[in-house]
Tab-separated table of C-alpha atoms in Angstrom:
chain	number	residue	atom	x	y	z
A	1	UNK	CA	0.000	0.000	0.000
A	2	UNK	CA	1.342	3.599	-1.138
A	3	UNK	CA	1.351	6.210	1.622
A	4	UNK	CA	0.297	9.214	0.265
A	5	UNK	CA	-0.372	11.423	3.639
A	6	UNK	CA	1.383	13.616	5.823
A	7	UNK	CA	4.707	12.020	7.698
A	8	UNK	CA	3.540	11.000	11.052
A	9	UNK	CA	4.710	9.103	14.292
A	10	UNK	CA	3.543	7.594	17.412
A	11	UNK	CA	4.803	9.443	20.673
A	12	UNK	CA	4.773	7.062	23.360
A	13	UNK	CA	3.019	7.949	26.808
A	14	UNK	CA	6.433	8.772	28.661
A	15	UNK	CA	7.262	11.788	26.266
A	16	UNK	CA	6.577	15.586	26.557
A	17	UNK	CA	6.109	16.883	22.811
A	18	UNK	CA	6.918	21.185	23.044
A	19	UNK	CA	5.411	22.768	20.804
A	20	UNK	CA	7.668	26.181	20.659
A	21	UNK	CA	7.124	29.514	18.959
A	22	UNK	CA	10.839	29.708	17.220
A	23	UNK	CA	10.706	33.279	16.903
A	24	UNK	CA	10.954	33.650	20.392
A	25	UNK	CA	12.923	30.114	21.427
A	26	UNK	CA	15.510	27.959	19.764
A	27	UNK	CA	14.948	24.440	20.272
A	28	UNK	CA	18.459	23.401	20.298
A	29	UNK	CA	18.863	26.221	23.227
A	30	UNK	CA	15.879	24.961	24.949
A	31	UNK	CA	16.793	21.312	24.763
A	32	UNK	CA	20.631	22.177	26.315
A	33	UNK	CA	18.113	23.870	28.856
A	34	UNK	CA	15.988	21.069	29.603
A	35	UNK	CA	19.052	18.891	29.457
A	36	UNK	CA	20.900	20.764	32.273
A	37	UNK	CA	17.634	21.904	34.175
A	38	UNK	CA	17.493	20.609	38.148
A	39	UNK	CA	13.649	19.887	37.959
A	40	UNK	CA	12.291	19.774	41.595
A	41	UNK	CA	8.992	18.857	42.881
A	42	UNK	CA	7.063	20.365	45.845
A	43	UNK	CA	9.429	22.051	48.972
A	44	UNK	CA	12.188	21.208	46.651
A	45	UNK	CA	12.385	17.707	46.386
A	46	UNK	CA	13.647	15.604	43.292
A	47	UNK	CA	10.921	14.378	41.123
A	48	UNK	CA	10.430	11.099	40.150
A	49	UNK	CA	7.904	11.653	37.172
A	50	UNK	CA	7.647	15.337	35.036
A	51	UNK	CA	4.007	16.748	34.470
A	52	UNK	CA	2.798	18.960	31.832
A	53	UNK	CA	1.500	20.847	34.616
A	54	UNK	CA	5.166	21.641	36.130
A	55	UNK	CA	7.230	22.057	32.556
A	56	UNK	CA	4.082	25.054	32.132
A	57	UNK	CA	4.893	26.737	35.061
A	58	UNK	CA	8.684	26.438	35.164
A	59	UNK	CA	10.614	29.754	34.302
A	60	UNK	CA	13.624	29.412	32.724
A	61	UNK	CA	16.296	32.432	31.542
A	62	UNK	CA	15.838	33.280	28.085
A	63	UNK	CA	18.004	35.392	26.195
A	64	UNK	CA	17.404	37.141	22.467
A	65	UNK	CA	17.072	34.365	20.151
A	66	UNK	CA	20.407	34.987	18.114
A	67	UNK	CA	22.429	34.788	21.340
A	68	UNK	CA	20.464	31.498	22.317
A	69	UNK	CA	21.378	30.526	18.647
A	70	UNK	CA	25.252	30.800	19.517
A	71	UNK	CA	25.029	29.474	22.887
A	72	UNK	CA	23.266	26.626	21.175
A	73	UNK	CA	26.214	26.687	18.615
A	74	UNK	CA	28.878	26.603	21.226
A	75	UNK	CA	27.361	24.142	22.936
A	76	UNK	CA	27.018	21.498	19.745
A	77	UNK	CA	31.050	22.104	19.072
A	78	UNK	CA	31.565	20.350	22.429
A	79	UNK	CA	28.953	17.517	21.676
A	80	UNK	CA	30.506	17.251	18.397
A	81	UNK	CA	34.118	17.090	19.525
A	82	UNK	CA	32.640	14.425	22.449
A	83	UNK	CA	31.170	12.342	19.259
A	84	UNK	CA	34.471	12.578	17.612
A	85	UNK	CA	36.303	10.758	20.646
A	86	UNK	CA	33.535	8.137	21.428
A	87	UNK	CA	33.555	7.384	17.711
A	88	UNK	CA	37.684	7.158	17.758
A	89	UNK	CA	37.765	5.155	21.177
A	90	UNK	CA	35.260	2.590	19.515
A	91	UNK	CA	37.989	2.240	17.037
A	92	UNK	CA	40.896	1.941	18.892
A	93	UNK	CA	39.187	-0.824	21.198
A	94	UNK	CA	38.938	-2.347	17.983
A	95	UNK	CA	42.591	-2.350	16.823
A	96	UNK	CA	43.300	-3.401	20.092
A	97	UNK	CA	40.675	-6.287	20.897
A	98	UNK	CA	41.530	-7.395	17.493
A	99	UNK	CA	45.225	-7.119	18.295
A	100	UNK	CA	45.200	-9.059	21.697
A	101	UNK	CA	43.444	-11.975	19.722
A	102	UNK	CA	46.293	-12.188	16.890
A	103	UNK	CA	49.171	-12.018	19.679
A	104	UNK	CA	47.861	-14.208	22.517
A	105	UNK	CA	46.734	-17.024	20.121
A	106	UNK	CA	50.205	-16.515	18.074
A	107	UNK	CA	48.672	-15.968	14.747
A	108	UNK	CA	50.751	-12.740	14.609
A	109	UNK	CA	54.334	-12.878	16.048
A	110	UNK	CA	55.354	-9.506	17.430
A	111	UNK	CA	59.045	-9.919	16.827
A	112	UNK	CA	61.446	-12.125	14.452
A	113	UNK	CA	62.142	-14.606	17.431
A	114	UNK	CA	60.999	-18.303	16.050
A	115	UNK	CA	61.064	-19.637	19.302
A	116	UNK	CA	58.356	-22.323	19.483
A	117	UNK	CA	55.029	-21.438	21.754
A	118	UNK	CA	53.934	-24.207	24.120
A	119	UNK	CA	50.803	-25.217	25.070
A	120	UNK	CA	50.317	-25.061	29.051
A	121	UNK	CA	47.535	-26.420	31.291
A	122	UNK	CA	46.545	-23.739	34.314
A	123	UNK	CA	46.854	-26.178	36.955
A	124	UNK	CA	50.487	-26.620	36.446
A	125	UNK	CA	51.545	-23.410	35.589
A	126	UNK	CA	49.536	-21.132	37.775
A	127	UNK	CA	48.305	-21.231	41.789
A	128	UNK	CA	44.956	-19.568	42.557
A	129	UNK	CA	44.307	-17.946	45.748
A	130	UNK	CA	41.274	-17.006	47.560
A	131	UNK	CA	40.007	-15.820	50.934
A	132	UNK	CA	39.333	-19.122	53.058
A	133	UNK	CA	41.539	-18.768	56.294
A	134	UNK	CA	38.932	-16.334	57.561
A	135	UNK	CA	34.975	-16.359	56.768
A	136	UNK	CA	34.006	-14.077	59.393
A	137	UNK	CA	34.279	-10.916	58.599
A	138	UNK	CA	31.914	-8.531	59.886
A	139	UNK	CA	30.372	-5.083	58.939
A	140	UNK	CA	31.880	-3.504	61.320
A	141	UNK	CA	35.121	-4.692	60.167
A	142	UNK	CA	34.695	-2.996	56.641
A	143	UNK	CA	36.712	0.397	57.780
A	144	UNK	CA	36.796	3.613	55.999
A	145	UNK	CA	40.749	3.850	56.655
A	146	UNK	CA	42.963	1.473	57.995
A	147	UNK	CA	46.402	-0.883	58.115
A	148	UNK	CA	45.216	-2.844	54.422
A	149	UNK	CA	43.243	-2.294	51.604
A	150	UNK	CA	40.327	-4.788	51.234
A	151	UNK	CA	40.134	-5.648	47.663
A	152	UNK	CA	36.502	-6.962	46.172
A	153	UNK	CA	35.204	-7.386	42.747
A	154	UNK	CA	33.113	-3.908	43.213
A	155	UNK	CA	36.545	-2.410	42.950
A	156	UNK	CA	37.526	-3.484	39.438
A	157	UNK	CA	38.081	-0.617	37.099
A	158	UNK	CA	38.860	-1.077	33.399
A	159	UNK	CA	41.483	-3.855	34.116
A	160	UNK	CA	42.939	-2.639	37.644
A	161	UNK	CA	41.874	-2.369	41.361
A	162	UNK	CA	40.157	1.377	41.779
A	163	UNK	CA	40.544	2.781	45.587
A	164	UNK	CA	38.793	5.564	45.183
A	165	UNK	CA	35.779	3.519	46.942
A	166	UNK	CA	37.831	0.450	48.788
A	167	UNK	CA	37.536	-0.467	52.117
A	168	UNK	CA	40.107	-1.288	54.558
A	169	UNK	CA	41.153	-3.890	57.384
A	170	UNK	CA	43.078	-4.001	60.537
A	171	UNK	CA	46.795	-5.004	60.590
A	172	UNK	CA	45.618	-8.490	62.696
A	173	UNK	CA	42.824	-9.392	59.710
A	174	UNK	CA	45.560	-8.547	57.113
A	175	UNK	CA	47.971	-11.184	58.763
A	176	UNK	CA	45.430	-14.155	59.042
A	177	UNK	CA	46.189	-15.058	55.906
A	178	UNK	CA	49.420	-14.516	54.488
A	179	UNK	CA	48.813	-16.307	50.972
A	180	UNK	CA	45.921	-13.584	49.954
A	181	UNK	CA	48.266	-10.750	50.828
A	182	UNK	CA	48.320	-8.841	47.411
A	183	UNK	CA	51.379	-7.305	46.073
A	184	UNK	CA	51.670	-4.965	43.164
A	185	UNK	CA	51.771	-6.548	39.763
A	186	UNK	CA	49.478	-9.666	40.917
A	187	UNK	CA	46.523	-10.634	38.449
A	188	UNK	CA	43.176	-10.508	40.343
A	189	UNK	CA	39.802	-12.103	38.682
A	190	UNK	CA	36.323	-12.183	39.861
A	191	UNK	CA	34.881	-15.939	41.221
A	192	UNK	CA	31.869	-15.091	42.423
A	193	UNK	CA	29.023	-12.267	41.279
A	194	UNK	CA	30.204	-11.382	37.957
A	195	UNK	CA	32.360	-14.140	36.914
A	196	UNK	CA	36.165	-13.435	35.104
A	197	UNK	CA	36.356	-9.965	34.989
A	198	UNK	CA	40.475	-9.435	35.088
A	199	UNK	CA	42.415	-6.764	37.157
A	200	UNK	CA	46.238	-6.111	37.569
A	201	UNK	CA	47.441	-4.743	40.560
A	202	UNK	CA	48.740	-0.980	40.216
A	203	UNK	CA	51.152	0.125	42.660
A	204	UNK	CA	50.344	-0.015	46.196
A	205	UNK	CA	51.489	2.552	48.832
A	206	UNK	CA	50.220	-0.142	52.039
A	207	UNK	CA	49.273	-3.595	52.446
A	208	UNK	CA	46.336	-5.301	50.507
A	209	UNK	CA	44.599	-8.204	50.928
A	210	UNK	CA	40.974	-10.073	49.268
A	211	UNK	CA	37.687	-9.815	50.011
A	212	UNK	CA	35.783	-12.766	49.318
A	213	UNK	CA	35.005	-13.824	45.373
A	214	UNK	CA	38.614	-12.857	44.294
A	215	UNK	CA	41.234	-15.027	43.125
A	216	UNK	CA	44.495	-14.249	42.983
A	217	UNK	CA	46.513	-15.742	40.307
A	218	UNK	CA	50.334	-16.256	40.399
A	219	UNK	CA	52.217	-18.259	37.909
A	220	UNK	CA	55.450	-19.867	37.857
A	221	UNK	CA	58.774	-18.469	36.496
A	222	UNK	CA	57.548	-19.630	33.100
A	223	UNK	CA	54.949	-17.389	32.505
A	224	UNK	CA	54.954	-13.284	33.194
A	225	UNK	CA	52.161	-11.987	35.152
A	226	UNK	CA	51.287	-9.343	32.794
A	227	UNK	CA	51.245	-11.558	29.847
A	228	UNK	CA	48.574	-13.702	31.919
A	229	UNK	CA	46.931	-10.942	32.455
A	230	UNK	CA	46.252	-10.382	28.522
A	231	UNK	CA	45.795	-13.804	28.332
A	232	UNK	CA	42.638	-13.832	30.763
A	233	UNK	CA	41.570	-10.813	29.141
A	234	UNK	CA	41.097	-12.160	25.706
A	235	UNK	CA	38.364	-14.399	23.909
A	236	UNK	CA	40.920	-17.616	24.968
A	237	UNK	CA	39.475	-17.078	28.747
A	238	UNK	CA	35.914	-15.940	28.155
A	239	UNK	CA	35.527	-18.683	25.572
A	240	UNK	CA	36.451	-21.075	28.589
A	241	UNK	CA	33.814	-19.449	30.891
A	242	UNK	CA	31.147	-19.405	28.529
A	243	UNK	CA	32.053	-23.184	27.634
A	244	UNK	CA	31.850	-23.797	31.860
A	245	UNK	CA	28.403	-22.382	31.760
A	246	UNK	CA	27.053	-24.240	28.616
A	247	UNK	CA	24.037	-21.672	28.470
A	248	UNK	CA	23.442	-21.030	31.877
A	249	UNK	CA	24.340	-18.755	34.250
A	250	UNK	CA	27.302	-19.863	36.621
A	251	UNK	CA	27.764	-18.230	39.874
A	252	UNK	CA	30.398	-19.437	41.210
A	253	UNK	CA	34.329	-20.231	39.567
A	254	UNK	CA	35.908	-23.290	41.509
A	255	UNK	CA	39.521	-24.391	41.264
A	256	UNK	CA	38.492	-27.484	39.681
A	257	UNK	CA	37.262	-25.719	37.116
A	258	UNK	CA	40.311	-23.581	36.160
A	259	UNK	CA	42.564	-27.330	36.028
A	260	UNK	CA	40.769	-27.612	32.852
A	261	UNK	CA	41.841	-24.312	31.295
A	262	UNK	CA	44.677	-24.425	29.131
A	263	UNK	CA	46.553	-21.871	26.854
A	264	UNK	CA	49.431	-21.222	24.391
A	265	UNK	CA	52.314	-19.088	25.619
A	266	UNK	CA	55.678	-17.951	23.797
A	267	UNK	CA	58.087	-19.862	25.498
A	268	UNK	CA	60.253	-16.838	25.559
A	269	UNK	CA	59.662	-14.753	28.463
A	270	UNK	CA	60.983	-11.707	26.247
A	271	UNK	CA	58.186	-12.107	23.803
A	272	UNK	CA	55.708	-12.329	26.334
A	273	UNK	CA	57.254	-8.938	27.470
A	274	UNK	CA	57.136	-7.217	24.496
A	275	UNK	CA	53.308	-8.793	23.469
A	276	UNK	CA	52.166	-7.532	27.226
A	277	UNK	CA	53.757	-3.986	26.077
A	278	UNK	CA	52.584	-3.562	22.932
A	279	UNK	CA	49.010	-4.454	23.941
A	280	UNK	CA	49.388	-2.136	27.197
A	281	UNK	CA	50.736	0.658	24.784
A	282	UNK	CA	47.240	0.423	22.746
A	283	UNK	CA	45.250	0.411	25.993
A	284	UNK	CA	47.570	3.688	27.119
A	285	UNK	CA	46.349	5.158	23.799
A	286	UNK	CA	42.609	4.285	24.906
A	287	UNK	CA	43.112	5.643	28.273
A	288	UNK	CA	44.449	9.101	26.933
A	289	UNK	CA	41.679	9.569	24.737
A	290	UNK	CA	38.785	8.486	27.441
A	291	UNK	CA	40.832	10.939	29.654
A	292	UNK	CA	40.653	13.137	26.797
A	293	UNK	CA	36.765	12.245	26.693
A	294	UNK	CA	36.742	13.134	30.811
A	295	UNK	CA	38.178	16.647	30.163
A	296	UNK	CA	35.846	17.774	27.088
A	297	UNK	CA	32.806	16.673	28.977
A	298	UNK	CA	33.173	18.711	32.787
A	299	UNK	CA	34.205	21.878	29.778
A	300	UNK	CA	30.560	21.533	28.528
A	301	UNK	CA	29.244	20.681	31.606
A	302	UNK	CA	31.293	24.371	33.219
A	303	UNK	CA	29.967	26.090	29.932
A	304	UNK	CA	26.246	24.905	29.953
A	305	UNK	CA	26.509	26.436	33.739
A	306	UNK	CA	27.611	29.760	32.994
A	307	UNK	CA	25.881	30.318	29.532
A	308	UNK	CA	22.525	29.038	30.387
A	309	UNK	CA	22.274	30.958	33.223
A	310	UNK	CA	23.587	33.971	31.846
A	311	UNK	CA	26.383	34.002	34.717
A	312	UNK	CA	28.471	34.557	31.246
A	313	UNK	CA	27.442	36.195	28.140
A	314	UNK	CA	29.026	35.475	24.365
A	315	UNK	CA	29.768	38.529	22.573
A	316	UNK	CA	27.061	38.458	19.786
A	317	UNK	CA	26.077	40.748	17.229
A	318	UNK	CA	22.587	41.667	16.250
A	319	UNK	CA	20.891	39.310	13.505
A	320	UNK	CA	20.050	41.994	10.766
A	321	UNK	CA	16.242	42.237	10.157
């Protein structure tokens, strides 16, 4: 059937349609508005639902149209220069996801050494660790500052332990177990919750130790930690959880489990060196330009602040008539 008729649309039930007069309002302006506006309910409180009733009566700062045209303007540059970077990130996560497969499978060599790769099985080449020499930690043990860090799954970050958020333990927990004392450099991954996710240890200024649902992993003088780290963060590993859970949903990662996980590794420790560094210099890359990311977004966020309130105003000229 040919359509012959106006273009048209359903607007679902959740969504406020504006109907502007644009020789008064720019709707780019007022969506920056809207899009920055702290909407409260009655004596001030946050709202959990927005009636037509309380967009009508909401005053907002409204200056001549052309200046809300180059505020409006200003504003896009940043969301266009933040579309820029999420578009290049994308990419680079690419390169490098696509990288880490080709090097830790040894489809692409990194160097001119021919020394032969070796296929190892986890139980003989690495020892798990986990917190079982004491169950009974309570709440009250969980301390805002103290003798150890407490390091749990909640504080993974983008392949490392953040501690922006961690909680700490006494100098007599910390001891009770000497084999889940973590040092720099160790590989950490999830057992429990959400299974596999991989962390490496940044540099420590105290003690650290494991919360439950962490293993530690620490391999013999065969293998470099950081290579294992790569190696757990690649499709090799989650191929070998998602085989363990055979379309379920595991919640738990035993030891017995991990005996069964085996891997190819360069035999040469200095080509598992320079794989780890070339894949941690495309992740550096990544990190710049989310850092990069960080920095462009509070500059809109400061902007939208000063030049939708009119706290700053843009030298404009008058539109001619």
């Amino acid at each position: 059937m040919e359509y012959k008729g106006e273009p048209s649309y359903f607007q679902d039930s959740n969504i406020v349609w504006l109907d502007t007069d644009e020789s008064l309002v720019d709707n780019k302006f007022l969506m920056y508005v809207f899009d920055s506006f702290p909407w409260k309910g009655m004596e001030g409180t946050t709202i959990n639902r927005l009636y037509n009733d309380l967009i009508l009566s909401t005053e907002i700062l409204l200056p001549p149209l052309h200046e809300q045209r180059v505020i409006a303007g200003v504003l896009s540059g940043f969301d266009e220069h933040l579309a820029n970077l999420d578009e290049l990130i994308v990419k680079k996560k690419a390169i490098r996801d696509g990288a880490l497969d080709q090097l830790i499978t040894g489809d692409t060599r990194i160097s001119d050494s021919r020394d032969p790769w070796v296929q190892i099985s986890f139980g003989d080449s690495i020892t798990p660790k986990a917190r079982i020499g004491w169950q009974g930690l309570k709440a009250e043990e969980y301390l805002p500052m103290g003798y150890s860090y407490l390091i749990g799954g909640t504080d993974f970050r983008s392949g490392t332990i953040s501690l922006d958020k961690i909680s700490f333990v006494d100098r007599e927990r910390f001891e009770l177990d000497p084999f889940i004392q973590v040092e720099s450099g160790d590989v950490l991954v999830t057992k429990d919750g959400t299974i596999g996710k991989v962390a490496l240890v940044p540099e420590l200024d105290k003690p650290a130790t494991l919360n439950s649902g962490v293993f530690v992993f620490r391999p013999n003088e065969n293998l470099r930690r950081d290579y294992l780290y790569w190696v757990l963060s690649s499709s090799v590993f989650t191929d070998f959880i998602e085989a363990l859970s055979a379309g379920s949903t595991i919640k738990h990662l035993y030891q017995k489990d991990l005996k069964e996980f085996s891997f190819k590794i360069p035999s040469s420790l200095t080509e598992q060196r320079m794989i780890a560094e070339s894949l941690f210099s495309m992740d550096e890359e990544i990190s710049v330009l989310k850092a990069e990311r960080s920095k462009i977004e509070a500059l809109k966020l400061g902007a939208m602040d000063d030049l939708l309130t009119g706290r700053v105003r843009l030298p404009v000229e008058e539109e001619a008539a």
